[in-house]
Amino acid sequence: MALDRRHAPTGKASDRNHKTREKRVREQAVNWLVLLNGDPSNEKLQLAFERWRAEDPVHAEIFARAQRAVGDATLLIRREPEFAERAVQAPANRRKTLASLAAVLIVGIGAFLALDGAMWMRADVIAGTGERPTLRLDDGSTLQLNAQSAVAYDFTPGERRIVLLRGEVFVQVATDRDRPFVVEAGAGTTTALGTAFDVNLTDDGASVTVLEHAVSVATDRVTSPSRVEVNEQVSYNHEGRLGDTKPVDPLLAAAWRDGRLVFDGRTIASVVEEIGRYIPGKILIADAAVGARRVSGSFDLSDPVRALQGLAEAFDIKVTRIGPYVTILR
């Protein structure tokens, strides 16, 4: 999915109204997408859709984004019919084959709309595979998103709040004593104390790494927030259980911003998750014991497929690819 650039937040009523209107149009666009895919030969439906799209250039723009996003979800089936045929039982005749493939296609679209489609509707900024966009907010703060990351924001007169919906974000906060800057990720929140920091949301929870000054990290499971100083990191799981603060090499935390992945004593599963942000599709680890092994090293993210292959070769991991969008490690 391409980067979705929207207006930076200002906290004004006009901007809140703009976001509300755009969300409504996104919902309408997804609804039209479902209706048109379900009944493509319905001329009355097509005419009604064309009238809606012509009402406002924003309608056409947002619908085009939805089309591109669904195209990503169904491209595997269109390009790899053999994969689709393996996904269903082999039918007795051609008519049943076509019906089965159509069913797989519909399931693919439905899965997208139910999963990443929901993300697309919730997020204000989405980074696609391999993208690391930087967004300057209206208060002077900046966000840099790692690949396949998504954020939403809500600026009010009393608070600046960023919600990390997926992936990783590096934040440089502009001073505003009247409005705290808060990053919500999973089961916890990080409040800036005049700082630059990184928040990484993974399958295991979230980690917060401070590169300048300090932050306060809180979850529902702790009675008092944890203060994290410069060159320190703290993690919490999806239940809000907060770990101990530990020292960290800032070069490791910031390496992804320069196109490198540097890790020390990380599990293979977590490293593969990071590399997977730069490779289209899904990487699956079939053996839990393989994913739990600890590794240290450095990879160039400009060639993520080669990086994944190098990791596999170093640890004698077999790589099986099913079409261009599914990779299995065992």
mmCIF file of C-alpha atoms in Angstrom:
data_model
loop_
_atom_site.group_PDB
_atom_site.id
_atom_site.type_symbol
_atom_site.label_atom_id
_atom_site.label_comp_id
_atom_site.label_asym_id
_atom_site.label_seq_id
_atom_site.Cartn_x
_atom_site.Cartn_y
_atom_site.Cartn_z
ATOM 1 C CA MET A 1 0.000 0.000 0.000
ATOM 2 C CA ALA A 2 1.367 3.418 -0.904
ATOM 3 C CA LEU A 3 1.973 6.098 1.691
ATOM 4 C CA ASP A 4 -1.277 7.789 2.636
ATOM 5 C CA ARG A 5 -0.504 11.460 3.282
ATOM 6 C CA ARG A 6 -3.126 13.507 5.074
ATOM 7 C CA HIS A 7 -3.177 16.946 6.665
ATOM 8 C CA ALA A 8 -1.036 17.285 9.779
ATOM 9 C CA PRO A 9 -3.072 17.875 12.943
ATOM 10 C CA THR A 10 -3.612 21.365 14.334
ATOM 11 C CA GLY A 11 -6.192 20.820 17.076
ATOM 12 C CA LYS A 12 -8.582 23.337 15.516
ATOM 13 C CA ALA A 13 -12.282 22.630 15.034
ATOM 14 C CA SER A 14 -11.967 22.905 11.252
ATOM 15 C CA ASP A 15 -9.339 20.173 11.166
ATOM 16 C CA ARG A 16 -11.433 17.918 13.397
ATOM 17 C CA ASN A 17 -14.376 18.429 11.024
ATOM 18 C CA HIS A 18 -12.109 17.640 8.082
ATOM 19 C CA LYS A 19 -10.987 14.366 9.666
ATOM 20 C CA THR A 20 -14.583 13.413 10.486
ATOM 21 C CA ARG A 21 -15.653 14.097 6.907
ATOM 22 C CA GLU A 22 -12.716 12.166 5.443
ATOM 23 C CA LYS A 23 -13.442 9.179 7.673
ATOM 24 C CA ARG A 24 -17.050 9.197 6.460
ATOM 25 C CA VAL A 25 -15.867 9.276 2.822
ATOM 26 C CA ARG A 26 -13.466 6.370 3.505
ATOM 27 C CA GLU A 27 -16.347 4.341 4.906
ATOM 28 C CA GLN A 28 -18.443 5.174 1.829
ATOM 29 C CA ALA A 29 -15.578 4.222 -0.500
ATOM 30 C CA VAL A 30 -15.149 0.819 1.147
ATOM 31 C CA ASN A 31 -18.915 0.279 0.969
ATOM 32 C CA TRP A 32 -18.926 1.059 -2.757
ATOM 33 C CA LEU A 33 -15.977 -1.278 -3.249
ATOM 34 C CA VAL A 34 -17.833 -4.162 -1.618
ATOM 35 C CA LEU A 35 -21.043 -3.482 -3.579
ATOM 36 C CA LEU A 36 -19.278 -3.214 -6.947
ATOM 37 C CA ASN A 37 -17.230 -6.360 -6.390
ATOM 38 C CA GLY A 38 -20.357 -8.233 -5.347
ATOM 39 C CA ASP A 39 -22.446 -7.197 -8.378
ATOM 40 C CA PRO A 40 -20.136 -5.933 -11.154
ATOM 41 C CA SER A 41 -22.789 -6.185 -13.934
ATOM 42 C CA ASN A 42 -25.402 -4.053 -12.159
ATOM 43 C CA GLU A 43 -25.755 -0.971 -14.378
ATOM 44 C CA LYS A 44 -27.937 0.978 -11.930
ATOM 45 C CA LEU A 45 -25.390 0.381 -9.183
ATOM 46 C CA GLN A 46 -22.589 1.511 -11.498
ATOM 47 C CA LEU A 47 -24.444 4.731 -12.404
ATOM 48 C CA ALA A 48 -25.143 5.509 -8.746
ATOM 49 C CA PHE A 49 -21.474 4.959 -7.953
ATOM 50 C CA GLU A 50 -20.359 7.235 -10.800
ATOM 51 C CA ARG A 51 -22.641 9.981 -9.494
ATOM 52 C CA TRP A 52 -21.149 9.615 -6.013
ATOM 53 C CA ARG A 53 -17.583 9.679 -7.363
ATOM 54 C CA ALA A 54 -18.298 12.808 -9.466
ATOM 55 C CA GLU A 55 -19.757 14.721 -6.509
ATOM 56 C CA ASP A 56 -16.357 15.624 -5.097
ATOM 57 C CA PRO A 57 -12.728 15.086 -6.232
ATOM 58 C CA VAL A 58 -12.042 13.734 -2.729
ATOM 59 C CA HIS A 59 -14.469 10.865 -3.417
ATOM 60 C CA ALA A 60 -12.496 9.801 -6.481
ATOM 61 C CA GLU A 61 -9.145 10.150 -4.696
ATOM 62 C CA ILE A 62 -10.126 8.076 -1.673
ATOM 63 C CA PHE A 63 -11.864 5.420 -3.775
ATOM 64 C CA ALA A 64 -8.690 5.093 -5.867
ATOM 65 C CA ARG A 65 -6.699 4.479 -2.665
ATOM 66 C CA ALA A 66 -9.139 1.745 -1.674
ATOM 67 C CA GLN A 67 -8.840 0.141 -5.098
ATOM 68 C CA ARG A 68 -5.045 0.088 -4.868
ATOM 69 C CA ALA A 69 -5.195 -1.419 -1.401
ATOM 70 C CA VAL A 70 -7.585 -4.195 -2.438
ATOM 71 C CA GLY A 71 -5.415 -4.776 -5.474
ATOM 72 C CA ASP A 72 -2.533 -5.619 -3.136
ATOM 73 C CA ALA A 73 -4.712 -8.177 -1.337
ATOM 74 C CA THR A 74 -5.903 -9.928 -4.497
ATOM 75 C CA LEU A 75 -2.733 -9.721 -6.573
ATOM 76 C CA LEU A 76 -1.510 -13.085 -5.318
ATOM 77 C CA ILE A 77 -4.617 -14.850 -6.598
ATOM 78 C CA ARG A 78 -4.575 -13.040 -9.936
ATOM 79 C CA ARG A 79 -0.893 -13.687 -10.603
ATOM 80 C CA GLU A 80 -0.731 -17.161 -9.082
ATOM 81 C CA PRO A 81 -3.826 -19.181 -10.064
ATOM 82 C CA GLU A 82 -1.994 -22.375 -9.107
ATOM 83 C CA PHE A 83 -1.806 -21.079 -5.531
ATOM 84 C CA ALA A 84 -5.553 -20.433 -5.543
ATOM 85 C CA GLU A 85 -6.244 -23.883 -6.946
ATOM 86 C CA ARG A 86 -4.233 -25.459 -4.130
ATOM 87 C CA ALA A 87 -6.262 -23.474 -1.611
ATOM 88 C CA VAL A 88 -9.500 -25.258 -2.508
ATOM 89 C CA GLN A 89 -10.376 -28.889 -3.175
ATOM 90 C CA ALA A 90 -9.903 -29.898 -6.802
ATOM 91 C CA PRO A 91 -13.402 -29.885 -8.408
ATOM 92 C CA ALA A 92 -14.668 -32.344 -10.995
ATOM 93 C CA ASN A 93 -15.224 -29.925 -13.872
ATOM 94 C CA ARG A 94 -14.159 -26.538 -15.165
ATOM 95 C CA ARG A 95 -17.310 -24.706 -14.066
ATOM 96 C CA LYS A 96 -16.726 -25.749 -10.473
ATOM 97 C CA THR A 97 -13.067 -24.765 -10.810
ATOM 98 C CA LEU A 98 -13.995 -21.243 -11.843
ATOM 99 C CA ALA A 99 -16.582 -21.019 -9.068
ATOM 100 C CA SER A 100 -14.022 -22.160 -6.503
ATOM 101 C CA LEU A 101 -11.426 -19.664 -7.710
ATOM 102 C CA ALA A 102 -14.028 -16.900 -7.595
ATOM 103 C CA ALA A 103 -14.814 -17.907 -4.019
ATOM 104 C CA VAL A 104 -11.124 -17.715 -3.099
ATOM 105 C CA LEU A 105 -10.928 -14.254 -4.685
ATOM 106 C CA ILE A 106 -13.938 -13.058 -2.698
ATOM 107 C CA VAL A 107 -12.447 -14.471 0.488
ATOM 108 C CA GLY A 108 -9.199 -12.639 -0.294
ATOM 109 C CA ILE A 109 -11.001 -9.323 -0.713
ATOM 110 C CA GLY A 110 -13.076 -9.951 2.397
ATOM 111 C CA ALA A 111 -9.991 -10.774 4.442
ATOM 112 C CA PHE A 112 -8.350 -7.571 3.313
ATOM 113 C CA LEU A 113 -11.353 -5.451 4.179
ATOM 114 C CA ALA A 114 -11.681 -7.158 7.556
ATOM 115 C CA LEU A 115 -7.991 -6.802 8.446
ATOM 116 C CA ASP A 116 -5.850 -4.217 6.673
ATOM 117 C CA GLY A 117 -8.931 -2.500 5.313
ATOM 118 C CA ALA A 118 -9.888 -1.664 8.875
ATOM 119 C CA MET A 119 -6.374 -0.315 9.421
ATOM 120 C CA TRP A 120 -6.676 1.805 6.292
ATOM 121 C CA MET A 121 -9.887 3.337 7.636
ATOM 122 C CA ARG A 122 -8.450 4.028 11.120
ATOM 123 C CA ALA A 123 -5.032 5.430 10.203
ATOM 124 C CA ASP A 124 -4.128 8.968 9.229
ATOM 125 C CA VAL A 125 -0.723 7.964 7.829
ATOM 126 C CA ILE A 126 0.271 4.549 6.493
ATOM 127 C CA ALA A 127 3.752 3.569 5.303
ATOM 128 C CA GLY A 128 3.886 0.880 2.652
ATOM 129 C CA THR A 129 6.346 -1.973 2.288
ATOM 130 C CA GLY A 130 9.901 -0.628 2.333
ATOM 131 C CA GLU A 131 8.845 2.987 2.953
ATOM 132 C CA ARG A 132 10.229 5.169 5.784
ATOM 133 C CA PRO A 133 8.303 8.446 5.430
ATOM 134 C CA THR A 134 8.802 11.504 7.621
ATOM 135 C CA LEU A 135 5.839 13.674 8.580
ATOM 136 C CA ARG A 136 6.179 17.167 10.032
ATOM 137 C CA LEU A 137 3.283 18.019 12.325
ATOM 138 C CA ASP A 138 1.792 21.460 12.628
ATOM 139 C CA ASP A 139 3.224 21.953 16.129
ATOM 140 C CA GLY A 140 6.746 21.472 14.777
ATOM 141 C CA SER A 141 7.164 17.870 15.938
ATOM 142 C CA THR A 142 8.201 15.209 13.431
ATOM 143 C CA LEU A 143 7.334 11.544 13.009
ATOM 144 C CA GLN A 144 9.299 9.035 10.979
ATOM 145 C CA LEU A 145 7.475 5.778 10.293
ATOM 146 C CA ASN A 146 9.200 2.483 9.683
ATOM 147 C CA ALA A 147 7.977 0.316 6.801
ATOM 148 C CA GLN A 148 4.434 -1.129 7.081
ATOM 149 C CA SER A 149 3.654 1.183 9.995
ATOM 150 C CA ALA A 150 0.474 3.138 10.635
ATOM 151 C CA VAL A 151 -0.460 5.993 12.971
ATOM 152 C CA ALA A 152 -3.512 8.055 13.817
ATOM 153 C CA TYR A 153 -3.394 11.373 15.614
ATOM 154 C CA ASP A 154 -5.685 13.505 17.732
ATOM 155 C CA PHE A 155 -4.501 16.977 18.712
ATOM 156 C CA THR A 156 -6.665 18.941 21.133
ATOM 157 C CA PRO A 157 -6.091 22.180 23.083
ATOM 158 C CA GLY A 158 -5.040 20.059 26.064
ATOM 159 C CA GLU A 159 -3.046 17.189 24.519
ATOM 160 C CA ARG A 160 -1.135 15.969 21.471
ATOM 161 C CA ARG A 161 -1.820 12.243 21.064
ATOM 162 C CA ILE A 162 -0.345 9.857 18.494
ATOM 163 C CA VAL A 163 -1.749 6.324 18.284
ATOM 164 C CA LEU A 164 0.693 3.773 16.859
ATOM 165 C CA LEU A 165 -1.619 1.253 15.224
ATOM 166 C CA ARG A 166 1.107 -0.888 13.690
ATOM 167 C CA GLY A 167 4.864 -0.971 13.290
ATOM 168 C CA GLU A 168 7.409 1.548 14.543
ATOM 169 C CA VAL A 169 7.704 5.315 14.817
ATOM 170 C CA PHE A 170 10.533 7.673 15.740
ATOM 171 C CA VAL A 171 9.329 10.903 17.356
ATOM 172 C CA GLN A 172 11.050 14.254 17.778
ATOM 173 C CA VAL A 173 8.857 16.409 19.974
ATOM 174 C CA ALA A 174 8.510 20.188 19.758
ATOM 175 C CA THR A 175 8.137 21.966 23.092
ATOM 176 C CA ASP A 176 4.603 22.903 24.131
ATOM 177 C CA ARG A 177 4.187 23.131 27.917
ATOM 178 C CA ASP A 178 0.415 23.456 27.650
ATOM 179 C CA ARG A 179 -0.072 20.265 25.619
ATOM 180 C CA PRO A 180 1.653 17.018 26.648
ATOM 181 C CA PHE A 181 2.817 14.797 23.777
ATOM 182 C CA VAL A 182 1.621 11.197 24.218
ATOM 183 C CA VAL A 183 2.221 8.131 22.061
ATOM 184 C CA GLU A 184 -0.263 5.322 22.621
ATOM 185 C CA ALA A 185 0.888 1.858 21.513
ATOM 186 C CA GLY A 186 -0.801 -1.386 22.464
ATOM 187 C CA ALA A 187 -1.436 -1.565 26.211
ATOM 188 C CA GLY A 188 0.689 1.436 27.174
ATOM 189 C CA THR A 189 1.345 5.134 26.688
ATOM 190 C CA THR A 190 4.580 7.096 26.455
ATOM 191 C CA THR A 191 4.577 10.751 27.510
ATOM 192 C CA ALA A 192 7.434 12.902 26.249
ATOM 193 C CA LEU A 193 9.457 14.950 28.700
ATOM 194 C CA GLY A 194 11.061 17.129 26.024
ATOM 195 C CA THR A 195 12.655 14.384 23.981
ATOM 196 C CA ALA A 196 13.292 12.166 20.968
ATOM 197 C CA PHE A 197 12.313 8.519 21.265
ATOM 198 C CA ASP A 198 11.381 5.387 19.348
ATOM 199 C CA VAL A 199 8.290 3.204 19.885
ATOM 200 C CA ASN A 200 8.192 -0.241 18.291
ATOM 201 C CA LEU A 201 4.944 -2.260 18.364
ATOM 202 C CA THR A 202 5.487 -5.975 17.684
ATOM 203 C CA ASP A 203 3.710 -9.288 18.097
ATOM 204 C CA ASP A 204 5.103 -9.492 21.654
ATOM 205 C CA GLY A 205 4.092 -6.011 22.818
ATOM 206 C CA ALA A 206 5.924 -2.700 22.575
ATOM 207 C CA SER A 207 9.370 -1.302 23.342
ATOM 208 C CA VAL A 208 10.250 2.337 24.016
ATOM 209 C CA THR A 209 13.798 3.558 23.435
ATOM 210 C CA VAL A 210 14.898 7.064 24.445
ATOM 211 C CA LEU A 211 17.519 8.877 22.371
ATOM 212 C CA GLU A 212 17.229 12.324 23.966
ATOM 213 C CA HIS A 213 16.176 13.458 27.474
ATOM 214 C CA ALA A 214 13.485 11.202 29.011
ATOM 215 C CA VAL A 215 9.934 9.835 28.776
ATOM 216 C CA SER A 216 7.325 8.492 31.158
ATOM 217 C CA VAL A 217 5.871 5.075 30.265
ATOM 218 C CA ALA A 218 2.603 3.894 31.822
ATOM 219 C CA THR A 219 0.240 0.949 31.454
ATOM 220 C CA ASP A 220 -2.997 -0.075 33.147
ATOM 221 C CA ARG A 221 -1.101 -2.790 35.028
ATOM 222 C CA VAL A 222 1.320 -0.474 36.872
ATOM 223 C CA THR A 223 0.474 1.897 39.720
ATOM 224 C CA SER A 224 3.104 4.488 38.821
ATOM 225 C CA PRO A 225 4.736 5.339 35.454
ATOM 226 C CA SER A 226 8.299 4.314 34.706
ATOM 227 C CA ARG A 227 10.755 7.078 33.862
ATOM 228 C CA VAL A 228 13.083 6.118 31.014
ATOM 229 C CA GLU A 229 16.222 8.183 30.502
ATOM 230 C CA VAL A 230 18.383 8.776 27.446
ATOM 231 C CA ASN A 231 19.992 5.590 26.043
ATOM 232 C CA GLU A 232 17.554 3.416 27.984
ATOM 233 C CA GLN A 233 14.769 1.100 26.852
ATOM 234 C CA VAL A 234 11.703 -0.438 28.465
ATOM 235 C CA SER A 235 9.236 -2.963 27.086
ATOM 236 C CA TYR A 236 5.707 -4.052 27.983
ATOM 237 C CA ASN A 237 3.535 -6.890 26.720
ATOM 238 C CA HIS A 238 -0.009 -6.836 25.363
ATOM 239 C CA GLU A 239 -1.419 -7.253 28.880
ATOM 240 C CA GLY A 240 0.422 -4.136 30.065
ATOM 241 C CA ARG A 241 3.051 -5.926 32.141
ATOM 242 C CA LEU A 242 6.003 -3.538 32.253
ATOM 243 C CA GLY A 243 9.550 -4.878 32.218
ATOM 244 C CA ASP A 244 12.683 -3.447 33.775
ATOM 245 C CA THR A 245 14.423 -0.429 32.281
ATOM 246 C CA LYS A 246 17.730 -1.399 30.708
ATOM 247 C CA PRO A 247 20.610 0.408 28.952
ATOM 248 C CA VAL A 248 20.645 0.231 25.165
ATOM 249 C CA ASP A 249 23.008 1.248 22.377
ATOM 250 C CA PRO A 250 21.231 4.160 20.617
ATOM 251 C CA LEU A 251 22.842 3.176 17.314
ATOM 252 C CA LEU A 252 20.917 -0.098 17.405
ATOM 253 C CA ALA A 253 17.591 1.610 18.003
ATOM 254 C CA ALA A 254 18.069 4.228 15.280
ATOM 255 C CA ALA A 255 19.699 2.012 12.646
ATOM 256 C CA TRP A 256 16.472 1.382 10.715
ATOM 257 C CA ARG A 257 16.229 5.101 9.938
ATOM 258 C CA ASP A 258 19.474 4.752 7.970
ATOM 259 C CA GLY A 259 18.351 1.604 6.171
ATOM 260 C CA ARG A 260 20.034 -0.953 8.411
ATOM 261 C CA LEU A 261 18.791 -3.541 10.884
ATOM 262 C CA VAL A 262 21.221 -4.029 13.790
ATOM 263 C CA PHE A 263 20.403 -6.448 16.583
ATOM 264 C CA ASP A 264 22.094 -8.014 19.574
ATOM 265 C CA GLY A 265 20.721 -11.134 21.254
ATOM 266 C CA ARG A 266 17.328 -10.898 19.543
ATOM 267 C CA THR A 267 15.143 -13.889 18.702
ATOM 268 C CA ILE A 268 15.008 -14.995 15.080
ATOM 269 C CA ALA A 269 11.245 -14.452 15.181
ATOM 270 C CA SER A 270 11.652 -10.766 16.108
ATOM 271 C CA VAL A 271 14.371 -10.238 13.492
ATOM 272 C CA VAL A 272 12.227 -11.860 10.806
ATOM 273 C CA GLU A 273 9.322 -9.633 11.850
ATOM 274 C CA GLU A 274 11.532 -6.559 11.304
ATOM 275 C CA ILE A 275 12.800 -7.755 7.913
ATOM 276 C CA GLY A 276 9.239 -8.639 6.925
ATOM 277 C CA ARG A 277 8.283 -4.960 6.990
ATOM 278 C CA TYR A 278 10.377 -4.571 3.843
ATOM 279 C CA ILE A 279 9.118 -7.638 1.947
ATOM 280 C CA PRO A 280 5.609 -7.825 0.416
ATOM 281 C CA GLY A 281 3.362 -10.564 1.738
ATOM 282 C CA LYS A 282 3.753 -12.723 4.820
ATOM 283 C CA ILE A 283 6.721 -14.563 6.339
ATOM 284 C CA LEU A 284 5.739 -17.564 8.444
ATOM 285 C CA ILE A 285 8.003 -19.515 10.830
ATOM 286 C CA ALA A 286 6.796 -23.109 10.861
ATOM 287 C CA ASP A 287 9.030 -24.248 13.753
ATOM 288 C CA ALA A 288 8.699 -22.385 17.068
ATOM 289 C CA ALA A 289 12.126 -23.629 18.151
ATOM 290 C CA VAL A 290 13.698 -21.875 15.163
ATOM 291 C CA GLY A 291 11.942 -18.613 15.983
ATOM 292 C CA ALA A 292 13.123 -18.726 19.607
ATOM 293 C CA ARG A 293 16.845 -18.938 18.774
ATOM 294 C CA ARG A 294 18.912 -15.858 19.698
ATOM 295 C CA VAL A 295 21.012 -14.048 17.113
ATOM 296 C CA SER A 296 23.195 -10.962 16.711
ATOM 297 C CA GLY A 297 24.131 -9.227 13.502
ATOM 298 C CA SER A 298 23.500 -6.461 10.990
ATOM 299 C CA PHE A 299 21.613 -6.378 7.685
ATOM 300 C CA ASP A 300 21.275 -3.904 4.850
ATOM 301 C CA LEU A 301 17.548 -3.229 4.427
ATOM 302 C CA SER A 302 18.015 -1.994 0.860
ATOM 303 C CA ASP A 303 17.932 -5.689 -0.158
ATOM 304 C CA PRO A 304 15.618 -7.339 2.402
ATOM 305 C CA VAL A 305 15.182 -10.566 0.424
ATOM 306 C CA ARG A 306 18.941 -11.092 0.437
ATOM 307 C CA ALA A 307 19.031 -10.235 4.155
ATOM 308 C CA LEU A 308 16.417 -12.888 4.888
ATOM 309 C CA GLN A 309 18.279 -15.424 2.756
ATOM 310 C CA GLY A 310 21.529 -14.609 4.568
ATOM 311 C CA LEU A 311 19.881 -15.162 7.935
ATOM 312 C CA ALA A 312 18.458 -18.474 6.749
ATOM 313 C CA GLU A 313 21.806 -19.689 5.406
ATOM 314 C CA ALA A 314 23.662 -18.697 8.593
ATOM 315 C CA PHE A 315 21.329 -20.797 10.757
ATOM 316 C CA ASP A 316 20.567 -23.609 8.318
ATOM 317 C CA ILE A 317 16.928 -22.584 7.917
ATOM 318 C CA LYS A 318 15.005 -23.858 4.913
ATOM 319 C CA VAL A 319 13.136 -21.172 2.961
ATOM 320 C CA THR A 320 10.045 -22.149 0.960
ATOM 321 C CA ARG A 321 8.266 -19.574 -1.195
ATOM 322 C CA ILE A 322 4.670 -20.015 -2.338
ATOM 323 C CA GLY A 323 4.268 -17.467 -5.083
ATOM 324 C CA PRO A 324 5.637 -13.944 -4.514
ATOM 325 C CA TYR A 325 3.725 -13.212 -1.311
ATOM 326 C CA VAL A 326 4.128 -16.164 1.061
ATOM 327 C CA THR A 327 7.476 -17.259 2.556
ATOM 328 C CA ILE A 328 7.782 -20.151 5.020
ATOM 329 C CA LEU A 329 10.833 -20.722 7.237
ATOM 330 C CA ARG A 330 11.390 -24.126 8.809
#
